[in-house]
Amino acid sequence: MNQNLTIGRPLVILTGGIATGKSSVAQRLRQHGIEVIDTDAIAHALTAPRGAALPELRKAFGDAIFTADGTLDRAALRDIVFNDPDQKTRLEQILHPMIRRQAIEAIAAATSPYVVADVPLFAETGFLRKQADRVLVVDCPPDIQKQRLLARGNLPEELADLILQAQAPREARLSLATDVLDNSGSPEQRDEQLDQIHQRYMTLANSAENNDKNPIRV
């Protein structure tokens, strides 16, 4: 059932490349009492056991992406879409409208002074670009990004390179930013920058009779 929802407070898009430290930034914002809507978590819930996206995924990709107990075989699906752009598009056409609807519903229901949408693939998808008041990009040099990615686990260097190359270029993310947090230093340096950015967003929220936005149909 279609409905109109209005975002009644400043909306900040939080984004950044893999292993730039975006999750730590999101956690710090939550500590400040800011609601962070995690689009990756929404996607994961949609594809979890009994998730709403599973019937459409089975119809599109067949039984090969499911285990014997009916659980989504994420590795099998990843192999399919990673190697075939058409299949990747097919997956996005199923998941993105569902993610969008749930994210907008959560954003519209937020009660913190401003609300953050954590959108890892913002540069690729432009998700909520028209509704966003600010875009915060967490950034670090590619060599540090790669070091952090390799440190996460037993990733072969070749796979790490492929993962990094599959993302939008750093320059594309930075070109969309209204605010950039340089996370190439220590956690303390990161938090100091973020606390200053948070105060600016609080000022924006406090000055915002400006938050009457056009309704969004979902």
PDB file of C-alpha atoms in Angstrom:
ATOM      1  CA  MET A   1       0.000   0.000   0.000  1.00  0.00           C
ATOM      2  CA  ASN A   2       1.508   3.339  -1.073  1.00  0.00           C
ATOM      3  CA  GLN A   3       1.782   6.095   1.493  1.00  0.00           C
ATOM      4  CA  ASN A   4       3.383   9.508   1.819  1.00  0.00           C
ATOM      5  CA  LEU A   5       6.004   9.992   4.518  1.00  0.00           C
ATOM      6  CA  THR A   6       7.761  13.205   5.505  1.00  0.00           C
ATOM      7  CA  ILE A   7      11.266  13.460   6.985  1.00  0.00           C
ATOM      8  CA  GLY A   8      10.767  16.047   9.698  1.00  0.00           C
ATOM      9  CA  ARG A   9      14.387  16.731  10.672  1.00  0.00           C
ATOM     10  CA  PRO A  10      17.759  17.166   8.942  1.00  0.00           C
ATOM     11  CA  LEU A  11      18.896  14.023   7.144  1.00  0.00           C
ATOM     12  CA  VAL A  12      22.599  13.207   6.979  1.00  0.00           C
ATOM     13  CA  ILE A  13      23.909  10.532   4.626  1.00  0.00           C
ATOM     14  CA  LEU A  14      26.882   8.678   6.125  1.00  0.00           C
ATOM     15  CA  THR A  15      29.045   6.896   3.588  1.00  0.00           C
ATOM     16  CA  GLY A  16      32.593   5.787   2.885  1.00  0.00           C
ATOM     17  CA  GLY A  17      34.562   3.058   1.207  1.00  0.00           C
ATOM     18  CA  ILE A  18      35.039  -0.343   2.785  1.00  0.00           C
ATOM     19  CA  ALA A  19      37.495  -0.329   5.721  1.00  0.00           C
ATOM     20  CA  THR A  20      37.522   3.456   6.040  1.00  0.00           C
ATOM     21  CA  GLY A  21      36.026   3.242   9.537  1.00  0.00           C
ATOM     22  CA  LYS A  22      32.428   4.212   8.819  1.00  0.00           C
ATOM     23  CA  SER A  23      31.015   1.739  11.346  1.00  0.00           C
ATOM     24  CA  SER A  24      33.016   3.346  14.163  1.00  0.00           C
ATOM     25  CA  VAL A  25      31.680   6.747  13.139  1.00  0.00           C
ATOM     26  CA  ALA A  26      28.111   5.413  13.166  1.00  0.00           C
ATOM     27  CA  GLN A  27      28.629   3.971  16.644  1.00  0.00           C
ATOM     28  CA  ARG A  28      29.982   7.291  17.933  1.00  0.00           C
ATOM     29  CA  LEU A  29      26.945   9.111  16.543  1.00  0.00           C
ATOM     30  CA  ARG A  30      24.675   6.663  18.348  1.00  0.00           C
ATOM     31  CA  GLN A  31      26.539   7.446  21.559  1.00  0.00           C
ATOM     32  CA  HIS A  32      25.581  11.085  20.964  1.00  0.00           C
ATOM     33  CA  GLY A  33      21.936   9.987  20.867  1.00  0.00           C
ATOM     34  CA  ILE A  34      21.551  10.208  17.099  1.00  0.00           C
ATOM     35  CA  GLU A  35      19.465   7.607  15.318  1.00  0.00           C
ATOM     36  CA  VAL A  36      21.434   5.859  12.565  1.00  0.00           C
ATOM     37  CA  ILE A  37      19.476   3.863  10.007  1.00  0.00           C
ATOM     38  CA  ASP A  38      21.752   1.112   8.692  1.00  0.00           C
ATOM     39  CA  THR A  39      20.776   0.168   5.139  1.00  0.00           C
ATOM     40  CA  ASP A  40      23.122  -2.840   5.193  1.00  0.00           C
ATOM     41  CA  ALA A  41      21.328  -4.171   8.281  1.00  0.00           C
ATOM     42  CA  ILE A  42      17.998  -3.731   6.500  1.00  0.00           C
ATOM     43  CA  ALA A  43      19.328  -5.655   3.498  1.00  0.00           C
ATOM     44  CA  HIS A  44      20.605  -8.419   5.768  1.00  0.00           C
ATOM     45  CA  ALA A  45      17.233  -8.738   7.509  1.00  0.00           C
ATOM     46  CA  LEU A  46      15.447  -8.950   4.168  1.00  0.00           C
ATOM     47  CA  THR A  47      17.645 -11.913   3.210  1.00  0.00           C
ATOM     48  CA  ALA A  48      17.774 -13.610   6.628  1.00  0.00           C
ATOM     49  CA  PRO A  49      15.723 -16.770   7.301  1.00  0.00           C
ATOM     50  CA  ARG A  50      12.058 -15.968   6.522  1.00  0.00           C
ATOM     51  CA  GLY A  51      13.171 -12.595   5.152  1.00  0.00           C
ATOM     52  CA  ALA A  52      10.749 -10.758   2.886  1.00  0.00           C
ATOM     53  CA  ALA A  53      13.098 -10.858  -0.115  1.00  0.00           C
ATOM     54  CA  LEU A  54      13.625 -14.635  -0.182  1.00  0.00           C
ATOM     55  CA  PRO A  55      10.651 -15.608  -2.392  1.00  0.00           C
ATOM     56  CA  GLU A  56      11.648 -13.072  -5.058  1.00  0.00           C
ATOM     57  CA  LEU A  57      15.282 -14.173  -4.899  1.00  0.00           C
ATOM     58  CA  ARG A  58      14.317 -17.810  -5.351  1.00  0.00           C
ATOM     59  CA  LYS A  59      12.135 -16.883  -8.321  1.00  0.00           C
ATOM     60  CA  ALA A  60      14.955 -14.871  -9.918  1.00  0.00           C
ATOM     61  CA  PHE A  61      18.001 -17.045  -9.181  1.00  0.00           C
ATOM     62  CA  GLY A  62      16.595 -20.495  -8.484  1.00  0.00           C
ATOM     63  CA  ASP A  63      17.281 -23.097  -5.826  1.00  0.00           C
ATOM     64  CA  ALA A  64      21.065 -22.961  -6.362  1.00  0.00           C
ATOM     65  CA  ILE A  65      21.398 -19.962  -4.042  1.00  0.00           C
ATOM     66  CA  PHE A  66      19.685 -21.755  -1.143  1.00  0.00           C
ATOM     67  CA  THR A  67      20.969 -24.403   1.235  1.00  0.00           C
ATOM     68  CA  ALA A  68      19.053 -27.581   1.960  1.00  0.00           C
ATOM     69  CA  ASP A  69      17.253 -25.997   4.928  1.00  0.00           C
ATOM     70  CA  GLY A  70      16.078 -23.031   2.848  1.00  0.00           C
ATOM     71  CA  THR A  71      18.644 -20.535   4.106  1.00  0.00           C
ATOM     72  CA  LEU A  72      20.114 -18.143   1.577  1.00  0.00           C
ATOM     73  CA  ASP A  73      23.598 -19.224   0.499  1.00  0.00           C
ATOM     74  CA  ARG A  74      25.153 -15.763   0.476  1.00  0.00           C
ATOM     75  CA  ALA A  75      28.449 -17.002  -0.957  1.00  0.00           C
ATOM     76  CA  ALA A  76      26.691 -18.634  -3.913  1.00  0.00           C
ATOM     77  CA  LEU A  77      24.669 -15.505  -4.604  1.00  0.00           C
ATOM     78  CA  ARG A  78      27.768 -13.329  -4.269  1.00  0.00           C
ATOM     79  CA  ASP A  79      29.615 -15.491  -6.801  1.00  0.00           C
ATOM     80  CA  ILE A  80      26.774 -15.084  -9.289  1.00  0.00           C
ATOM     81  CA  VAL A  81      26.427 -11.310  -9.033  1.00  0.00           C
ATOM     82  CA  PHE A  82      30.137 -10.534  -8.616  1.00  0.00           C
ATOM     83  CA  ASN A  83      30.923 -12.059 -11.999  1.00  0.00           C
ATOM     84  CA  ASP A  84      27.885 -10.926 -13.986  1.00  0.00           C
ATOM     85  CA  PRO A  85      26.783  -7.260 -14.112  1.00  0.00           C
ATOM     86  CA  ASP A  86      23.355  -8.227 -15.457  1.00  0.00           C
ATOM     87  CA  GLN A  87      22.733 -10.518 -12.502  1.00  0.00           C
ATOM     88  CA  LYS A  88      23.948  -7.802 -10.138  1.00  0.00           C
ATOM     89  CA  THR A  89      21.398  -5.429 -11.652  1.00  0.00           C
ATOM     90  CA  ARG A  90      18.729  -8.097 -11.273  1.00  0.00           C
ATOM     91  CA  LEU A  91      19.535  -8.472  -7.577  1.00  0.00           C
ATOM     92  CA  GLU A  92      19.465  -4.709  -7.048  1.00  0.00           C
ATOM     93  CA  GLN A  93      16.080  -4.432  -8.754  1.00  0.00           C
ATOM     94  CA  ILE A  94      14.703  -6.861  -6.171  1.00  0.00           C
ATOM     95  CA  LEU A  95      16.400  -5.553  -3.040  1.00  0.00           C
ATOM     96  CA  HIS A  96      16.696  -1.795  -3.531  1.00  0.00           C
ATOM     97  CA  PRO A  97      12.964  -0.942  -3.520  1.00  0.00           C
ATOM     98  CA  MET A  98      12.487  -3.035  -0.364  1.00  0.00           C
ATOM     99  CA  ILE A  99      15.487  -1.430   1.340  1.00  0.00           C
ATOM    100  CA  ARG A 100      14.323   2.039   0.294  1.00  0.00           C
ATOM    101  CA  ARG A 101      10.851   1.548   1.739  1.00  0.00           C
ATOM    102  CA  GLN A 102      12.053   0.257   5.098  1.00  0.00           C
ATOM    103  CA  ALA A 103      14.788   2.883   5.369  1.00  0.00           C
ATOM    104  CA  ILE A 104      12.440   5.782   4.638  1.00  0.00           C
ATOM    105  CA  GLU A 105       9.898   4.462   7.131  1.00  0.00           C
ATOM    106  CA  ALA A 106      12.611   4.308   9.821  1.00  0.00           C
ATOM    107  CA  ILE A 107      13.985   7.751   8.926  1.00  0.00           C
ATOM    108  CA  ALA A 108      10.511   9.305   9.022  1.00  0.00           C
ATOM    109  CA  ALA A 109       9.907   7.771  12.462  1.00  0.00           C
ATOM    110  CA  ALA A 110      13.183   9.083  13.945  1.00  0.00           C
ATOM    111  CA  THR A 111      13.000  11.396  16.951  1.00  0.00           C
ATOM    112  CA  SER A 112      16.649  12.486  17.390  1.00  0.00           C
ATOM    113  CA  PRO A 113      17.522  16.119  16.481  1.00  0.00           C
ATOM    114  CA  TYR A 114      18.869  14.934  13.150  1.00  0.00           C
ATOM    115  CA  VAL A 115      18.848  11.474  11.602  1.00  0.00           C
ATOM    116  CA  VAL A 116      21.603   9.597   9.807  1.00  0.00           C
ATOM    117  CA  ALA A 117      21.199   7.119   6.969  1.00  0.00           C
ATOM    118  CA  ASP A 118      24.234   4.834   6.744  1.00  0.00           C
ATOM    119  CA  VAL A 119      24.486   4.158   2.998  1.00  0.00           C
ATOM    120  CA  PRO A 120      27.751   2.383   2.062  1.00  0.00           C
ATOM    121  CA  LEU A 121      26.990   2.474  -1.674  1.00  0.00           C
ATOM    122  CA  PHE A 122      25.759   6.069  -1.816  1.00  0.00           C
ATOM    123  CA  ALA A 123      28.201   6.986  -4.596  1.00  0.00           C
ATOM    124  CA  GLU A 124      26.974   4.028  -6.634  1.00  0.00           C
ATOM    125  CA  THR A 125      23.220   4.374  -6.004  1.00  0.00           C
ATOM    126  CA  GLY A 126      22.567   7.996  -5.003  1.00  0.00           C
ATOM    127  CA  PHE A 127      20.073   6.640  -2.457  1.00  0.00           C
ATOM    128  CA  LEU A 128      18.128   9.543  -0.801  1.00  0.00           C
ATOM    129  CA  ARG A 129      20.347  12.156  -2.459  1.00  0.00           C
ATOM    130  CA  LYS A 130      17.392  14.481  -3.063  1.00  0.00           C
ATOM    131  CA  GLN A 131      16.244  14.261   0.544  1.00  0.00           C
ATOM    132  CA  ALA A 132      19.685  14.654   2.175  1.00  0.00           C
ATOM    133  CA  ASP A 133      20.691  17.874   3.908  1.00  0.00           C
ATOM    134  CA  ARG A 134      24.329  16.818   4.384  1.00  0.00           C
ATOM    135  CA  VAL A 135      26.584  14.039   3.097  1.00  0.00           C
ATOM    136  CA  LEU A 136      29.328  12.926   5.485  1.00  0.00           C
ATOM    137  CA  VAL A 137      32.079  10.912   3.805  1.00  0.00           C
ATOM    138  CA  VAL A 138      34.502   8.958   5.987  1.00  0.00           C
ATOM    139  CA  ASP A 139      37.782   8.916   4.081  1.00  0.00           C
ATOM    140  CA  CYS A 140      41.324   7.612   4.289  1.00  0.00           C
ATOM    141  CA  PRO A 141      44.083   7.017   1.708  1.00  0.00           C
ATOM    142  CA  PRO A 142      43.759   3.805  -0.346  1.00  0.00           C
ATOM    143  CA  ASP A 143      46.900   2.240   1.139  1.00  0.00           C
ATOM    144  CA  ILE A 144      45.507   2.583   4.681  1.00  0.00           C
ATOM    145  CA  GLN A 145      42.143   1.307   3.479  1.00  0.00           C
ATOM    146  CA  LYS A 146      43.795  -1.798   2.024  1.00  0.00           C
ATOM    147  CA  GLN A 147      45.844  -2.414   5.186  1.00  0.00           C
ATOM    148  CA  ARG A 148      42.699  -2.266   7.310  1.00  0.00           C
ATOM    149  CA  LEU A 149      40.814  -4.560   4.949  1.00  0.00           C
ATOM    150  CA  LEU A 150      43.603  -7.156   5.040  1.00  0.00           C
ATOM    151  CA  ALA A 151      43.743  -6.903   8.838  1.00  0.00           C
ATOM    152  CA  ARG A 152      40.097  -7.905   9.149  1.00  0.00           C
ATOM    153  CA  GLY A 153      40.732 -11.566   8.426  1.00  0.00           C
ATOM    154  CA  ASN A 154      42.235 -14.102   6.107  1.00  0.00           C
ATOM    155  CA  LEU A 155      41.655 -12.222   2.877  1.00  0.00           C
ATOM    156  CA  PRO A 156      44.118 -12.898   0.070  1.00  0.00           C
ATOM    157  CA  GLU A 157      45.617  -9.669  -1.195  1.00  0.00           C
ATOM    158  CA  GLU A 158      44.222 -10.328  -4.685  1.00  0.00           C
ATOM    159  CA  LEU A 159      40.669 -10.545  -3.309  1.00  0.00           C
ATOM    160  CA  ALA A 160      41.170  -7.377  -1.273  1.00  0.00           C
ATOM    161  CA  ASP A 161      42.238  -5.578  -4.445  1.00  0.00           C
ATOM    162  CA  LEU A 162      39.174  -6.856  -6.311  1.00  0.00           C
ATOM    163  CA  ILE A 163      36.849  -5.716  -3.522  1.00  0.00           C
ATOM    164  CA  LEU A 164      38.392  -2.250  -3.506  1.00  0.00           C
ATOM    165  CA  GLN A 165      38.294  -1.971  -7.299  1.00  0.00           C
ATOM    166  CA  ALA A 166      34.614  -2.967  -7.378  1.00  0.00           C
ATOM    167  CA  GLN A 167      33.656   0.099  -5.349  1.00  0.00           C
ATOM    168  CA  ALA A 168      33.150   3.603  -6.671  1.00  0.00           C
ATOM    169  CA  PRO A 169      36.421   5.561  -6.915  1.00  0.00           C
ATOM    170  CA  ARG A 170      37.459   7.571  -3.893  1.00  0.00           C
ATOM    171  CA  GLU A 171      37.137  10.757  -5.958  1.00  0.00           C
ATOM    172  CA  ALA A 172      33.495   9.951  -6.744  1.00  0.00           C
ATOM    173  CA  ARG A 173      32.638   9.681  -3.050  1.00  0.00           C
ATOM    174  CA  LEU A 174      34.501  12.865  -2.160  1.00  0.00           C
ATOM    175  CA  SER A 175      32.777  14.784  -4.948  1.00  0.00           C
ATOM    176  CA  LEU A 176      29.430  14.132  -3.243  1.00  0.00           C
ATOM    177  CA  ALA A 177      30.553  15.182   0.232  1.00  0.00           C
ATOM    178  CA  THR A 178      29.418  18.248   2.095  1.00  0.00           C
ATOM    179  CA  ASP A 179      31.583  17.102   5.019  1.00  0.00           C
ATOM    180  CA  VAL A 180      34.674  14.869   5.038  1.00  0.00           C
ATOM    181  CA  LEU A 181      36.013  13.081   8.090  1.00  0.00           C
ATOM    182  CA  ASP A 182      39.681  12.145   7.620  1.00  0.00           C
ATOM    183  CA  ASN A 183      40.065   8.780   9.333  1.00  0.00           C
ATOM    184  CA  SER A 184      43.706   8.179   8.490  1.00  0.00           C
ATOM    185  CA  GLY A 185      44.865   8.885  12.055  1.00  0.00           C
ATOM    186  CA  SER A 186      44.059   7.598  15.518  1.00  0.00           C
ATOM    187  CA  PRO A 187      40.591   6.838  16.930  1.00  0.00           C
ATOM    188  CA  GLU A 188      40.996   9.884  19.174  1.00  0.00           C
ATOM    189  CA  GLN A 189      41.630  12.125  16.167  1.00  0.00           C
ATOM    190  CA  ARG A 190      38.619  10.610  14.402  1.00  0.00           C
ATOM    191  CA  ASP A 191      36.346  11.212  17.394  1.00  0.00           C
ATOM    192  CA  GLU A 192      37.547  14.791  17.830  1.00  0.00           C
ATOM    193  CA  GLN A 193      36.651  15.591  14.227  1.00  0.00           C
ATOM    194  CA  LEU A 194      33.324  13.824  14.489  1.00  0.00           C
ATOM    195  CA  ASP A 195      32.343  15.631  17.675  1.00  0.00           C
ATOM    196  CA  GLN A 196      32.895  18.951  15.892  1.00  0.00           C
ATOM    197  CA  ILE A 197      30.824  17.794  12.916  1.00  0.00           C
ATOM    198  CA  HIS A 198      28.084  16.607  15.288  1.00  0.00           C
ATOM    199  CA  GLN A 199      27.921  20.050  16.866  1.00  0.00           C
ATOM    200  CA  ARG A 200      27.486  21.623  13.436  1.00  0.00           C
ATOM    201  CA  TYR A 201      24.654  19.220  12.679  1.00  0.00           C
ATOM    202  CA  MET A 202      23.033  20.048  16.026  1.00  0.00           C
ATOM    203  CA  THR A 203      23.188  23.733  15.096  1.00  0.00           C
ATOM    204  CA  LEU A 204      21.534  22.882  11.790  1.00  0.00           C
ATOM    205  CA  ALA A 205      18.827  20.911  13.600  1.00  0.00           C
ATOM    206  CA  ASN A 206      18.198  23.713  16.086  1.00  0.00           C
ATOM    207  CA  SER A 207      17.830  26.280  13.314  1.00  0.00           C
ATOM    208  CA  ALA A 208      15.577  24.168  11.203  1.00  0.00           C
ATOM    209  CA  GLU A 209      12.101  25.200  10.647  1.00  0.00           C
ATOM    210  CA  ASN A 210      13.709  24.305   7.332  1.00  0.00           C
ATOM    211  CA  ASN A 211      12.829  20.679   7.773  1.00  0.00           C
ATOM    212  CA  ASP A 212       9.503  20.740   5.977  1.00  0.00           C
ATOM    213  CA  LYS A 213      10.388  18.512   3.060  1.00  0.00           C
ATOM    214  CA  ASN A 214       8.296  17.223   0.233  1.00  0.00           C
ATOM    215  CA  PRO A 215       6.483  13.999   1.135  1.00  0.00           C
ATOM    216  CA  ILE A 216       8.141  10.832  -0.156  1.00  0.00           C
ATOM    217  CA  ARG A 217       5.899   8.159  -1.640  1.00  0.00           C
ATOM    218  CA  VAL A 218       6.841   4.663  -0.505  1.00  0.00           C
TER     219      VAL A 218
END
